[in-house]
Short mmCIF file of N, CA, C and O in Angstrom, two decimals:
data_model
loop_
_atom_site.label_atom_id
_atom_site.label_comp_id
_atom_site.label_asym_id
_atom_site.label_seq_id
_atom_site.Cartn_x
_atom_site.Cartn_y
_atom_site.Cartn_z
N UNK A 13 -10.67 13.80 -12.45
CA UNK A 13 -11.34 12.64 -11.92
C UNK A 13 -10.93 12.46 -10.46
O UNK A 13 -9.75 12.52 -10.13
N UNK A 14 -11.90 12.22 -9.60
CA UNK A 14 -11.64 12.05 -8.17
C UNK A 14 -11.09 10.65 -7.91
O UNK A 14 -11.43 9.69 -8.60
N UNK A 15 -10.27 10.53 -6.88
CA UNK A 15 -9.64 9.25 -6.54
C UNK A 15 -10.69 8.20 -6.18
O UNK A 15 -10.51 7.02 -6.46
N UNK A 16 -11.81 8.63 -5.60
CA UNK A 16 -12.83 7.66 -5.20
C UNK A 16 -13.45 6.94 -6.39
O UNK A 16 -14.04 5.89 -6.23
N UNK A 17 -13.28 7.49 -7.58
CA UNK A 17 -13.82 6.85 -8.78
C UNK A 17 -12.96 5.70 -9.29
O UNK A 17 -13.41 4.89 -10.08
N UNK A 18 -11.70 5.63 -8.86
CA UNK A 18 -10.80 4.58 -9.35
C UNK A 18 -10.24 3.67 -8.25
O UNK A 18 -9.70 2.61 -8.55
N UNK A 19 -10.40 4.06 -6.99
CA UNK A 19 -9.82 3.27 -5.91
C UNK A 19 -10.64 2.02 -5.61
O UNK A 19 -11.82 1.95 -5.92
N UNK A 20 -9.99 1.06 -5.00
CA UNK A 20 -10.64 -0.14 -4.51
C UNK A 20 -11.13 0.17 -3.10
O UNK A 20 -10.37 0.65 -2.26
N UNK A 21 -12.41 -0.12 -2.84
CA UNK A 21 -12.97 0.21 -1.53
C UNK A 21 -13.15 -1.00 -0.63
O UNK A 21 -13.25 -0.86 0.58
N UNK A 22 -13.21 -2.17 -1.20
CA UNK A 22 -13.38 -3.40 -0.41
C UNK A 22 -12.00 -3.93 -0.04
O UNK A 22 -11.50 -4.86 -0.66
N UNK A 23 -11.37 -3.31 0.96
CA UNK A 23 -9.99 -3.60 1.31
C UNK A 23 -9.94 -4.44 2.58
O UNK A 23 -10.50 -4.05 3.61
N UNK A 24 -9.27 -5.57 2.49
CA UNK A 24 -9.04 -6.41 3.67
C UNK A 24 -7.90 -5.82 4.48
O UNK A 24 -6.90 -5.34 3.92
N UNK A 25 -8.03 -5.85 5.80
CA UNK A 25 -6.99 -5.30 6.67
C UNK A 25 -6.63 -6.32 7.75
O UNK A 25 -7.32 -7.32 7.93
N UNK A 26 -5.56 -6.05 8.45
CA UNK A 26 -5.15 -6.83 9.61
C UNK A 26 -4.85 -5.86 10.75
O UNK A 26 -4.59 -4.68 10.53
N UNK A 27 -4.86 -6.38 11.96
CA UNK A 27 -4.53 -5.64 13.17
C UNK A 27 -3.01 -5.73 13.40
O UNK A 27 -2.39 -6.71 12.98
N UNK A 28 -2.41 -4.76 14.07
CA UNK A 28 -0.96 -4.81 14.31
C UNK A 28 -0.49 -6.07 15.06
O UNK A 28 0.66 -6.47 14.93
N UNK A 29 -1.37 -6.70 15.82
CA UNK A 29 -1.00 -7.91 16.56
C UNK A 29 -1.16 -9.19 15.75
O UNK A 29 -0.83 -10.27 16.24
N UNK A 30 -1.64 -9.10 14.53
CA UNK A 30 -1.84 -10.29 13.69
C UNK A 30 -0.50 -10.96 13.43
O UNK A 30 0.47 -10.29 13.04
N UNK A 31 -0.42 -12.29 13.62
CA UNK A 31 0.84 -13.00 13.36
C UNK A 31 1.25 -12.94 11.89
O UNK A 31 0.40 -12.89 10.99
N UNK A 32 2.55 -12.96 11.65
CA UNK A 32 3.09 -12.90 10.29
C UNK A 32 2.45 -13.95 9.39
O UNK A 32 2.08 -13.65 8.25
N UNK A 33 2.31 -15.18 9.88
CA UNK A 33 1.78 -16.24 9.02
C UNK A 33 0.34 -15.97 8.61
O UNK A 33 -0.06 -16.33 7.50
N UNK A 34 -0.45 -15.32 9.47
CA UNK A 34 -1.84 -15.00 9.09
C UNK A 34 -1.88 -13.93 8.00
O UNK A 34 -2.70 -14.00 7.08
N UNK A 35 -1.00 -12.96 8.10
CA UNK A 35 -0.93 -11.91 7.07
C UNK A 35 -0.50 -12.53 5.74
O UNK A 35 -1.09 -12.25 4.69
N UNK A 36 0.52 -13.39 5.78
CA UNK A 36 0.98 -14.05 4.56
C UNK A 36 -0.13 -14.91 3.97
O UNK A 36 -0.33 -14.92 2.74
N UNK A 37 -0.87 -15.62 4.80
CA UNK A 37 -1.97 -16.45 4.32
C UNK A 37 -3.06 -15.61 3.67
O UNK A 37 -3.62 -15.98 2.64
N UNK A 38 -3.35 -14.45 4.27
CA UNK A 38 -4.36 -13.56 3.71
C UNK A 38 -3.90 -13.02 2.35
O UNK A 38 -4.69 -12.93 1.41
N UNK A 39 -2.61 -12.68 2.25
CA UNK A 39 -2.08 -12.22 0.96
C UNK A 39 -2.24 -13.29 -0.10
O UNK A 39 -2.63 -13.00 -1.23
N UNK A 40 -1.93 -14.52 0.27
CA UNK A 40 -2.05 -15.63 -0.68
C UNK A 40 -3.50 -15.83 -1.10
O UNK A 40 -3.81 -15.95 -2.29
N UNK A 41 -4.39 -15.85 -0.13
CA UNK A 41 -5.82 -16.05 -0.39
C UNK A 41 -6.38 -14.97 -1.31
O UNK A 41 -7.15 -15.25 -2.23
N UNK A 42 -5.99 -13.73 -1.07
CA UNK A 42 -6.51 -12.60 -1.84
C UNK A 42 -5.71 -12.30 -3.10
O UNK A 42 -6.11 -11.46 -3.90
N UNK A 43 -4.54 -12.96 -3.24
CA UNK A 43 -3.63 -12.72 -4.35
C UNK A 43 -3.24 -11.24 -4.44
O UNK A 43 -3.37 -10.59 -5.47
N UNK A 44 -2.77 -10.72 -3.28
CA UNK A 44 -2.32 -9.33 -3.20
C UNK A 44 -0.93 -9.30 -2.59
O UNK A 44 -0.50 -10.24 -1.94
N UNK A 45 -0.24 -8.20 -2.76
CA UNK A 45 1.10 -8.05 -2.23
C UNK A 45 1.19 -7.06 -1.08
O UNK A 45 2.28 -6.79 -0.58
N UNK A 46 0.05 -6.52 -0.65
CA UNK A 46 0.04 -5.56 0.46
C UNK A 46 -1.26 -5.71 1.24
O UNK A 46 -2.32 -5.96 0.67
N UNK A 47 -1.12 -5.58 2.55
CA UNK A 47 -2.28 -5.57 3.45
C UNK A 47 -2.15 -4.34 4.35
O UNK A 47 -1.14 -4.18 5.05
N UNK A 48 -3.16 -3.48 4.34
CA UNK A 48 -3.13 -2.35 5.28
C UNK A 48 -3.29 -2.87 6.71
O UNK A 48 -4.04 -3.81 6.97
N UNK A 49 -2.59 -2.23 7.62
CA UNK A 49 -2.66 -2.60 9.03
C UNK A 49 -3.41 -1.47 9.75
O UNK A 49 -2.98 -0.30 9.71
N UNK A 50 -4.53 -1.83 10.37
CA UNK A 50 -5.39 -0.83 10.99
C UNK A 50 -5.68 -1.19 12.44
O UNK A 50 -5.77 -2.36 12.80
N UNK A 51 -5.85 -0.15 13.22
CA UNK A 51 -6.27 -0.29 14.60
C UNK A 51 -7.47 0.63 14.77
O UNK A 51 -7.36 1.84 14.57
N UNK A 52 -8.62 0.04 15.10
CA UNK A 52 -9.87 0.81 15.21
C UNK A 52 -10.15 1.59 13.92
O UNK A 52 -10.47 2.78 13.97
N UNK A 53 -10.00 0.95 12.79
CA UNK A 53 -10.23 1.52 11.46
C UNK A 53 -9.21 2.59 11.05
O UNK A 53 -9.26 3.10 9.95
N UNK A 54 -8.28 2.94 11.93
CA UNK A 54 -7.27 3.92 11.59
C UNK A 54 -6.04 3.22 11.01
O UNK A 54 -5.52 2.27 11.58
N UNK A 55 -5.57 3.72 9.87
CA UNK A 55 -4.40 3.16 9.22
C UNK A 55 -3.16 3.46 10.04
O UNK A 55 -2.84 4.61 10.31
N UNK A 56 -2.45 2.39 10.47
CA UNK A 56 -1.22 2.57 11.24
C UNK A 56 0.00 2.03 10.51
O UNK A 56 1.13 2.28 10.92
N UNK A 57 -0.22 1.28 9.42
CA UNK A 57 0.90 0.74 8.68
C UNK A 57 0.47 -0.02 7.45
O UNK A 57 -0.72 -0.20 7.20
N UNK A 58 1.46 -0.46 6.69
CA UNK A 58 1.24 -1.32 5.53
C UNK A 58 2.20 -2.49 5.65
O UNK A 58 3.37 -2.30 6.00
N UNK A 59 1.72 -3.67 5.35
CA UNK A 59 2.59 -4.85 5.32
C UNK A 59 2.64 -5.34 3.88
O UNK A 59 1.59 -5.60 3.27
N UNK A 60 3.83 -5.47 3.36
CA UNK A 60 4.00 -5.96 1.99
C UNK A 60 4.62 -7.35 2.02
O UNK A 60 5.21 -7.75 3.03
N UNK A 61 4.50 -8.04 0.90
CA UNK A 61 5.14 -9.35 0.80
C UNK A 61 6.66 -9.19 0.99
O UNK A 61 7.31 -10.03 1.59
N UNK A 62 7.19 -8.09 0.54
CA UNK A 62 8.61 -7.82 0.72
C UNK A 62 8.96 -7.64 2.20
O UNK A 62 9.99 -8.12 2.67
N UNK A 63 8.10 -6.95 2.96
CA UNK A 63 8.32 -6.81 4.40
C UNK A 63 8.40 -8.18 5.07
O UNK A 63 9.26 -8.42 5.92
N UNK A 64 7.49 -9.08 4.68
CA UNK A 64 7.48 -10.42 5.27
C UNK A 64 8.78 -11.17 5.00
O UNK A 64 9.32 -11.83 5.89
N UNK A 65 9.29 -11.03 3.79
CA UNK A 65 10.52 -11.76 3.42
C UNK A 65 11.77 -11.08 3.97
O UNK A 65 12.58 -11.70 4.66
N UNK A 66 11.94 -9.80 3.68
CA UNK A 66 13.17 -9.09 4.02
C UNK A 66 13.29 -8.83 5.53
O UNK A 66 14.35 -9.00 6.12
N UNK A 67 12.20 -8.39 6.14
CA UNK A 67 12.26 -8.05 7.57
C UNK A 67 11.85 -9.22 8.47
O UNK A 67 12.19 -9.22 9.65
N UNK A 68 11.09 -10.16 7.93
CA UNK A 68 10.62 -11.28 8.74
C UNK A 68 11.48 -12.51 8.58
O UNK A 68 12.23 -12.89 9.48
N UNK A 69 11.40 -13.13 7.42
CA UNK A 69 12.14 -14.37 7.20
C UNK A 69 13.65 -14.17 7.25
O UNK A 69 14.36 -14.95 7.88
N UNK A 70 14.15 -13.14 6.60
CA UNK A 70 15.60 -12.93 6.55
C UNK A 70 16.17 -12.66 7.95
O UNK A 70 17.32 -13.00 8.22
N UNK A 71 15.35 -12.07 8.81
CA UNK A 71 15.79 -11.83 10.19
C UNK A 71 15.39 -12.97 11.12
O UNK A 71 15.55 -12.86 12.34
N UNK A 72 14.85 -14.04 10.54
CA UNK A 72 14.48 -15.25 11.26
C UNK A 72 13.50 -15.00 12.40
O UNK A 72 13.60 -15.60 13.48
N UNK A 73 12.53 -14.11 12.16
CA UNK A 73 11.48 -13.91 13.16
C UNK A 73 10.57 -15.13 13.19
O UNK A 73 10.35 -15.77 12.16
N UNK A 74 10.01 -15.46 14.33
CA UNK A 74 9.06 -16.57 14.39
C UNK A 74 7.81 -16.23 13.59
O UNK A 74 7.42 -15.07 13.50
N UNK A 75 7.17 -17.24 13.02
CA UNK A 75 6.00 -16.99 12.17
C UNK A 75 4.81 -16.44 12.95
O UNK A 75 3.90 -15.89 12.35
N UNK A 76 4.85 -16.55 14.27
CA UNK A 76 3.76 -15.99 15.06
C UNK A 76 4.11 -14.61 15.64
O UNK A 76 3.36 -14.06 16.45
N UNK A 77 5.21 -14.02 15.19
CA UNK A 77 5.55 -12.65 15.59
C UNK A 77 4.48 -11.70 15.04
O UNK A 77 3.92 -11.94 13.96
N UNK A 78 4.18 -10.63 15.75
CA UNK A 78 3.16 -9.69 15.25
C UNK A 78 3.65 -8.93 14.02
O UNK A 78 4.82 -8.59 13.92
N UNK A 79 2.73 -8.68 13.13
CA UNK A 79 3.06 -7.97 11.89
C UNK A 79 3.63 -6.58 12.18
O UNK A 79 4.39 -6.04 11.38
N UNK A 80 3.31 -6.02 13.33
CA UNK A 80 3.84 -4.70 13.69
C UNK A 80 5.37 -4.67 13.72
O UNK A 80 5.97 -3.60 13.58
N UNK A 81 6.00 -5.84 13.87
CA UNK A 81 7.47 -5.89 13.90
C UNK A 81 8.10 -5.70 12.52
O UNK A 81 9.27 -5.36 12.44
N UNK A 82 7.34 -5.93 11.46
CA UNK A 82 7.92 -5.83 10.11
C UNK A 82 7.21 -4.83 9.20
O UNK A 82 7.72 -4.50 8.15
N UNK A 83 6.04 -4.37 9.60
CA UNK A 83 5.26 -3.48 8.73
C UNK A 83 5.96 -2.14 8.56
O UNK A 83 6.83 -1.76 9.35
N UNK A 84 5.57 -1.44 7.52
CA UNK A 84 6.00 -0.07 7.31
C UNK A 84 5.04 0.80 8.09
O UNK A 84 3.85 0.87 7.76
N UNK A 85 5.53 1.43 9.14
CA UNK A 85 4.68 2.29 9.95
C UNK A 85 4.51 3.66 9.33
O UNK A 85 5.35 4.11 8.55
N UNK A 86 3.41 4.29 9.66
CA UNK A 86 3.12 5.64 9.18
C UNK A 86 3.33 5.79 7.67
O UNK A 86 4.13 6.61 7.21
N UNK A 87 2.62 4.98 6.88
CA UNK A 87 2.82 5.04 5.42
C UNK A 87 2.30 6.33 4.81
O UNK A 87 1.46 7.02 5.40
N UNK A 88 2.81 6.62 3.62
CA UNK A 88 2.28 7.74 2.84
C UNK A 88 0.82 7.44 2.56
O UNK A 88 0.45 6.31 2.24
N UNK A 89 -0.01 8.46 2.66
CA UNK A 89 -1.45 8.30 2.47
C UNK A 89 -1.96 9.29 1.45
O UNK A 89 -1.43 10.38 1.33
N UNK A 90 -3.06 8.91 0.81
CA UNK A 90 -3.78 9.84 -0.03
C UNK A 90 -5.07 10.22 0.66
O UNK A 90 -5.53 9.53 1.56
N UNK A 91 -5.65 11.30 0.22
CA UNK A 91 -6.90 11.79 0.78
C UNK A 91 -8.05 11.53 -0.17
O UNK A 91 -7.88 11.56 -1.39
N UNK A 92 -9.21 11.29 0.38
CA UNK A 92 -10.41 11.09 -0.44
C UNK A 92 -10.69 12.32 -1.29
O UNK A 92 -11.36 12.24 -2.31
N UNK A 93 -10.14 13.45 -0.91
CA UNK A 93 -10.42 14.71 -1.62
C UNK A 93 -9.46 14.97 -2.79
O UNK A 93 -9.66 15.93 -3.53
N UNK A 94 -8.47 14.11 -2.99
CA UNK A 94 -7.51 14.34 -4.07
C UNK A 94 -8.03 13.77 -5.39
O UNK A 94 -8.91 12.91 -5.41
N UNK A 95 -7.46 14.24 -6.45
CA UNK A 95 -7.81 13.72 -7.77
C UNK A 95 -6.93 12.51 -8.07
O UNK A 95 -5.89 12.30 -7.43
N UNK A 96 -7.33 11.74 -9.05
CA UNK A 96 -6.53 10.59 -9.47
C UNK A 96 -5.17 11.05 -9.99
O UNK A 96 -4.16 10.39 -9.76
N UNK A 97 -5.15 12.20 -10.65
CA UNK A 97 -3.89 12.74 -11.15
C UNK A 97 -2.95 13.13 -10.00
O UNK A 97 -1.75 12.86 -10.05
N UNK A 98 -3.51 13.72 -8.94
CA UNK A 98 -2.70 14.06 -7.76
C UNK A 98 -2.15 12.80 -7.10
O UNK A 98 -1.01 12.78 -6.65
N UNK A 99 -2.97 11.76 -7.06
CA UNK A 99 -2.51 10.49 -6.48
C UNK A 99 -1.36 9.92 -7.29
O UNK A 99 -0.36 9.47 -6.73
N UNK A 100 -1.48 9.94 -8.61
CA UNK A 100 -0.41 9.44 -9.48
C UNK A 100 0.87 10.25 -9.28
O UNK A 100 1.96 9.68 -9.22
N UNK A 101 0.73 11.56 -9.16
CA UNK A 101 1.90 12.41 -8.93
C UNK A 101 2.56 12.09 -7.59
O UNK A 101 3.79 12.00 -7.50
N UNK A 102 1.75 11.92 -6.55
CA UNK A 102 2.28 11.59 -5.23
C UNK A 102 3.00 10.24 -5.26
O UNK A 102 4.11 10.10 -4.72
N UNK A 103 2.40 9.26 -5.92
CA UNK A 103 3.01 7.94 -6.01
C UNK A 103 4.35 8.01 -6.74
O UNK A 103 5.31 7.34 -6.37
N UNK A 104 4.43 8.83 -7.77
CA UNK A 104 5.69 9.01 -8.50
C UNK A 104 6.72 9.71 -7.63
O UNK A 104 7.88 9.30 -7.59
N UNK A 105 6.28 10.74 -6.92
CA UNK A 105 7.21 11.51 -6.08
C UNK A 105 7.87 10.65 -5.00
O UNK A 105 9.06 10.80 -4.74
N UNK A 106 7.09 9.78 -4.37
CA UNK A 106 7.63 8.98 -3.27
C UNK A 106 7.96 7.55 -3.69
O UNK A 106 8.34 6.73 -2.86
N UNK A 107 7.78 7.26 -4.96
CA UNK A 107 8.13 5.97 -5.57
C UNK A 107 7.44 4.78 -4.90
O UNK A 107 8.07 3.87 -4.39
N UNK A 108 6.09 4.83 -4.90
CA UNK A 108 5.30 3.71 -4.38
C UNK A 108 4.30 3.27 -5.44
O UNK A 108 3.92 4.04 -6.31
N UNK A 109 3.91 2.01 -5.36
CA UNK A 109 2.99 1.44 -6.34
C UNK A 109 1.56 1.35 -5.84
O UNK A 109 0.64 1.12 -6.61
N UNK A 110 1.39 1.50 -4.52
CA UNK A 110 0.05 1.44 -3.93
C UNK A 110 -0.09 2.58 -2.93
O UNK A 110 0.83 2.84 -2.15
N UNK A 111 -1.26 3.21 -2.93
CA UNK A 111 -1.49 4.36 -2.05
C UNK A 111 -2.77 4.13 -1.26
O UNK A 111 -3.85 4.08 -1.84
N UNK A 112 -2.65 3.99 0.07
CA UNK A 112 -3.87 3.90 0.88
C UNK A 112 -4.58 5.24 0.89
O UNK A 112 -3.93 6.30 0.93
N UNK A 113 -5.90 5.20 0.85
CA UNK A 113 -6.70 6.42 0.84
C UNK A 113 -7.45 6.50 2.17
O UNK A 113 -8.12 5.55 2.57
N UNK A 114 -7.30 7.64 2.82
CA UNK A 114 -7.92 7.82 4.12
C UNK A 114 -8.85 9.03 4.12
O UNK A 114 -8.71 9.93 3.30
N UNK A 115 -9.78 8.99 5.05
CA UNK A 115 -10.66 10.12 5.32
C UNK A 115 -10.67 10.29 6.82
O UNK A 115 -11.11 9.38 7.54
N UNK A 116 -10.15 11.39 7.30
CA UNK A 116 -10.06 11.66 8.73
C UNK A 116 -9.30 10.55 9.46
O UNK A 116 -9.70 10.11 10.53
N UNK A 117 -8.21 10.06 8.83
CA UNK A 117 -7.36 9.05 9.43
C UNK A 117 -7.83 7.61 9.24
O UNK A 117 -7.08 6.67 9.48
N UNK A 118 -9.05 7.43 8.81
CA UNK A 118 -9.62 6.09 8.66
C UNK A 118 -9.44 5.60 7.23
O UNK A 118 -9.70 6.33 6.28
N UNK A 119 -8.99 4.35 7.09
CA UNK A 119 -8.80 3.77 5.76
C UNK A 119 -10.14 3.58 5.08
O UNK A 119 -11.06 2.97 5.64
N UNK A 120 -10.26 4.09 3.86
CA UNK A 120 -11.50 3.91 3.10
C UNK A 120 -11.26 3.26 1.74
O UNK A 120 -12.20 2.91 1.05
N UNK A 121 -9.99 3.09 1.37
CA UNK A 121 -9.70 2.47 0.09
C UNK A 121 -8.21 2.42 -0.17
O UNK A 121 -7.40 2.86 0.65
N UNK A 122 -7.88 1.87 -1.32
CA UNK A 122 -6.48 1.82 -1.75
C UNK A 122 -6.48 1.93 -3.27
O UNK A 122 -7.40 1.45 -3.94
N UNK A 123 -5.48 2.60 -3.79
CA UNK A 123 -5.35 2.74 -5.23
C UNK A 123 -3.96 2.24 -5.63
O UNK A 123 -2.99 2.46 -4.93
N UNK A 124 -3.93 1.51 -6.73
CA UNK A 124 -2.66 1.00 -7.25
C UNK A 124 -2.38 1.67 -8.59
O UNK A 124 -3.27 2.26 -9.20
N UNK A 125 -1.14 1.54 -9.03
CA UNK A 125 -0.81 2.06 -10.37
C UNK A 125 -1.68 1.39 -11.41
O UNK A 125 -2.08 2.02 -12.39
N UNK A 126 -2.00 0.11 -11.21
CA UNK A 126 -2.88 -0.60 -12.14
C UNK A 126 -4.25 0.03 -12.23
O UNK A 126 -4.83 0.14 -13.30
N UNK A 127 -4.80 0.44 -11.07
CA UNK A 127 -6.10 1.11 -11.05
C UNK A 127 -6.05 2.39 -11.88
O UNK A 127 -6.98 2.71 -12.61
N UNK A 128 -4.95 3.11 -11.74
CA UNK A 128 -4.81 4.38 -12.47
C UNK A 128 -4.54 4.14 -13.95
O UNK A 128 -5.02 4.89 -14.80
N UNK A 129 -3.79 3.09 -14.26
CA UNK A 129 -3.40 2.85 -15.66
C UNK A 129 -4.57 2.44 -16.53
O UNK A 129 -4.56 2.72 -17.73
N UNK A 130 -5.59 1.79 -15.97
CA UNK A 130 -6.72 1.34 -16.79
C UNK A 130 -7.69 2.47 -17.08
O UNK A 130 -8.60 2.32 -17.89
N UNK A 131 -7.49 3.60 -16.44
CA UNK A 131 -8.36 4.73 -16.68
C UNK A 131 -7.71 5.66 -17.71
O UNK A 131 -6.62 6.16 -17.49
N UNK A 132 -8.39 5.88 -18.80
CA UNK A 132 -7.85 6.67 -19.91
C UNK A 132 -7.37 8.06 -19.47
O UNK A 132 -6.35 8.54 -19.91
N UNK A 133 -8.14 8.72 -18.60
CA UNK A 133 -7.82 10.10 -18.23
C UNK A 133 -6.55 10.21 -17.41
O UNK A 133 -5.90 11.25 -17.42
N UNK A 134 -6.21 9.17 -16.67
CA UNK A 134 -5.01 9.26 -15.83
C UNK A 134 -3.92 8.29 -16.28
O UNK A 134 -2.90 8.17 -15.64
N UNK A 135 -4.11 7.66 -17.41
CA UNK A 135 -3.16 6.68 -17.90
C UNK A 135 -1.76 7.28 -18.09
O UNK A 135 -0.77 6.67 -17.73
N UNK A 136 -1.68 8.49 -18.63
CA UNK A 136 -0.37 9.12 -18.83
C UNK A 136 0.32 9.39 -17.50
O UNK A 136 1.52 9.16 -17.35
N UNK A 137 -0.45 9.87 -16.50
CA UNK A 137 0.13 10.12 -15.18
C UNK A 137 0.60 8.81 -14.54
O UNK A 137 1.66 8.76 -13.93
N UNK A 138 -0.18 7.75 -14.68
CA UNK A 138 0.19 6.46 -14.11
C UNK A 138 1.44 5.92 -14.79
O UNK A 138 2.33 5.38 -14.14
N UNK A 139 1.51 6.08 -16.11
CA UNK A 139 2.69 5.63 -16.84
C UNK A 139 3.93 6.38 -16.40
O UNK A 139 5.00 5.80 -16.22
N UNK A 140 3.79 7.68 -16.20
CA UNK A 140 4.91 8.48 -15.73
C UNK A 140 5.29 8.07 -14.32
O UNK A 140 6.48 7.98 -13.98
N UNK A 141 4.30 7.79 -13.47
CA UNK A 141 4.57 7.35 -12.10
C UNK A 141 5.34 6.04 -12.11
O UNK A 141 6.33 5.88 -11.40
N UNK A 142 4.91 5.09 -12.95
CA UNK A 142 5.61 3.81 -13.02
C UNK A 142 7.04 4.00 -13.51
O UNK A 142 7.97 3.40 -12.98
N UNK A 143 7.20 4.86 -14.50
CA UNK A 143 8.56 5.12 -15.00
C UNK A 143 9.44 5.71 -13.90
O UNK A 143 10.57 5.30 -13.70
N UNK A 144 8.87 6.68 -13.14
CA UNK A 144 9.63 7.30 -12.05
C UNK A 144 9.95 6.30 -10.95
O UNK A 144 11.04 6.32 -10.38
N UNK A 145 9.02 5.42 -10.64
CA UNK A 145 9.21 4.42 -9.58
C UNK A 145 10.25 3.40 -10.01
O UNK A 145 11.05 2.93 -9.20
N UNK A 146 10.27 3.07 -11.27
CA UNK A 146 11.17 2.04 -11.76
C UNK A 146 12.62 2.49 -11.87
O UNK A 146 13.52 1.68 -11.97
N UNK A 147 12.86 3.78 -11.85
CA UNK A 147 14.23 4.30 -11.92
C UNK A 147 14.81 4.33 -10.53
O UNK A 147 14.23 4.93 -9.62
N UNK A 148 15.94 3.65 -10.30
CA UNK A 148 16.54 3.66 -8.96
C UNK A 148 16.91 5.07 -8.54
O UNK A 148 17.36 5.88 -9.36
N UNK A 149 16.75 5.36 -7.24
CA UNK A 149 17.09 6.70 -6.76
C UNK A 149 18.60 6.89 -6.70
O UNK A 149 19.08 8.01 -6.77
N UNK A 150 19.35 5.80 -6.56
CA UNK A 150 20.80 5.88 -6.56
C UNK A 150 21.34 4.79 -7.48
O UNK A 150 20.81 3.70 -7.53
N UNK A 151 22.41 5.08 -8.18
CA UNK A 151 22.97 4.06 -9.06
C UNK A 151 23.56 2.91 -8.24
O UNK A 151 24.08 3.13 -7.14
N UNK A 152 23.45 1.70 -8.76
CA UNK A 152 24.05 0.53 -8.12
C UNK A 152 25.51 0.47 -8.50
O UNK A 152 25.86 0.58 -9.65
N UNK A 153 26.36 0.27 -7.54
CA UNK A 153 27.79 0.15 -7.82
C UNK A 153 28.25 -1.26 -7.66
O UNK A 153 27.86 -2.01 -6.91
#
């Protein structure tokens, strides 16, 4: 099964200069935990709710600071040409729950473990990916 059959294509994005509070407001409005950051339709980063808290609030950045100060730059990407199974494997390998999908550098969609889990054909791969992501890479001491 191709990734384009399971990915979400109507993805809201923000520009790298968007203030932190606007990104947080958009997350709340859309009830999502990640917003892709694009410049001229090209994916340049991802901003997560965790980025806003850990890198923004905890470091006491002003709420009008640009999201580029806290976003994850150069995120792992999937290709429109990959299969859903390949996407699940990649997500497991790098321990991520959401994978932006690009075509020639331009964001065209995003796939989550939830998107993969509801599909019978890739459910096992998604379950394995979630299991791999949930296991810490290093033991806590």
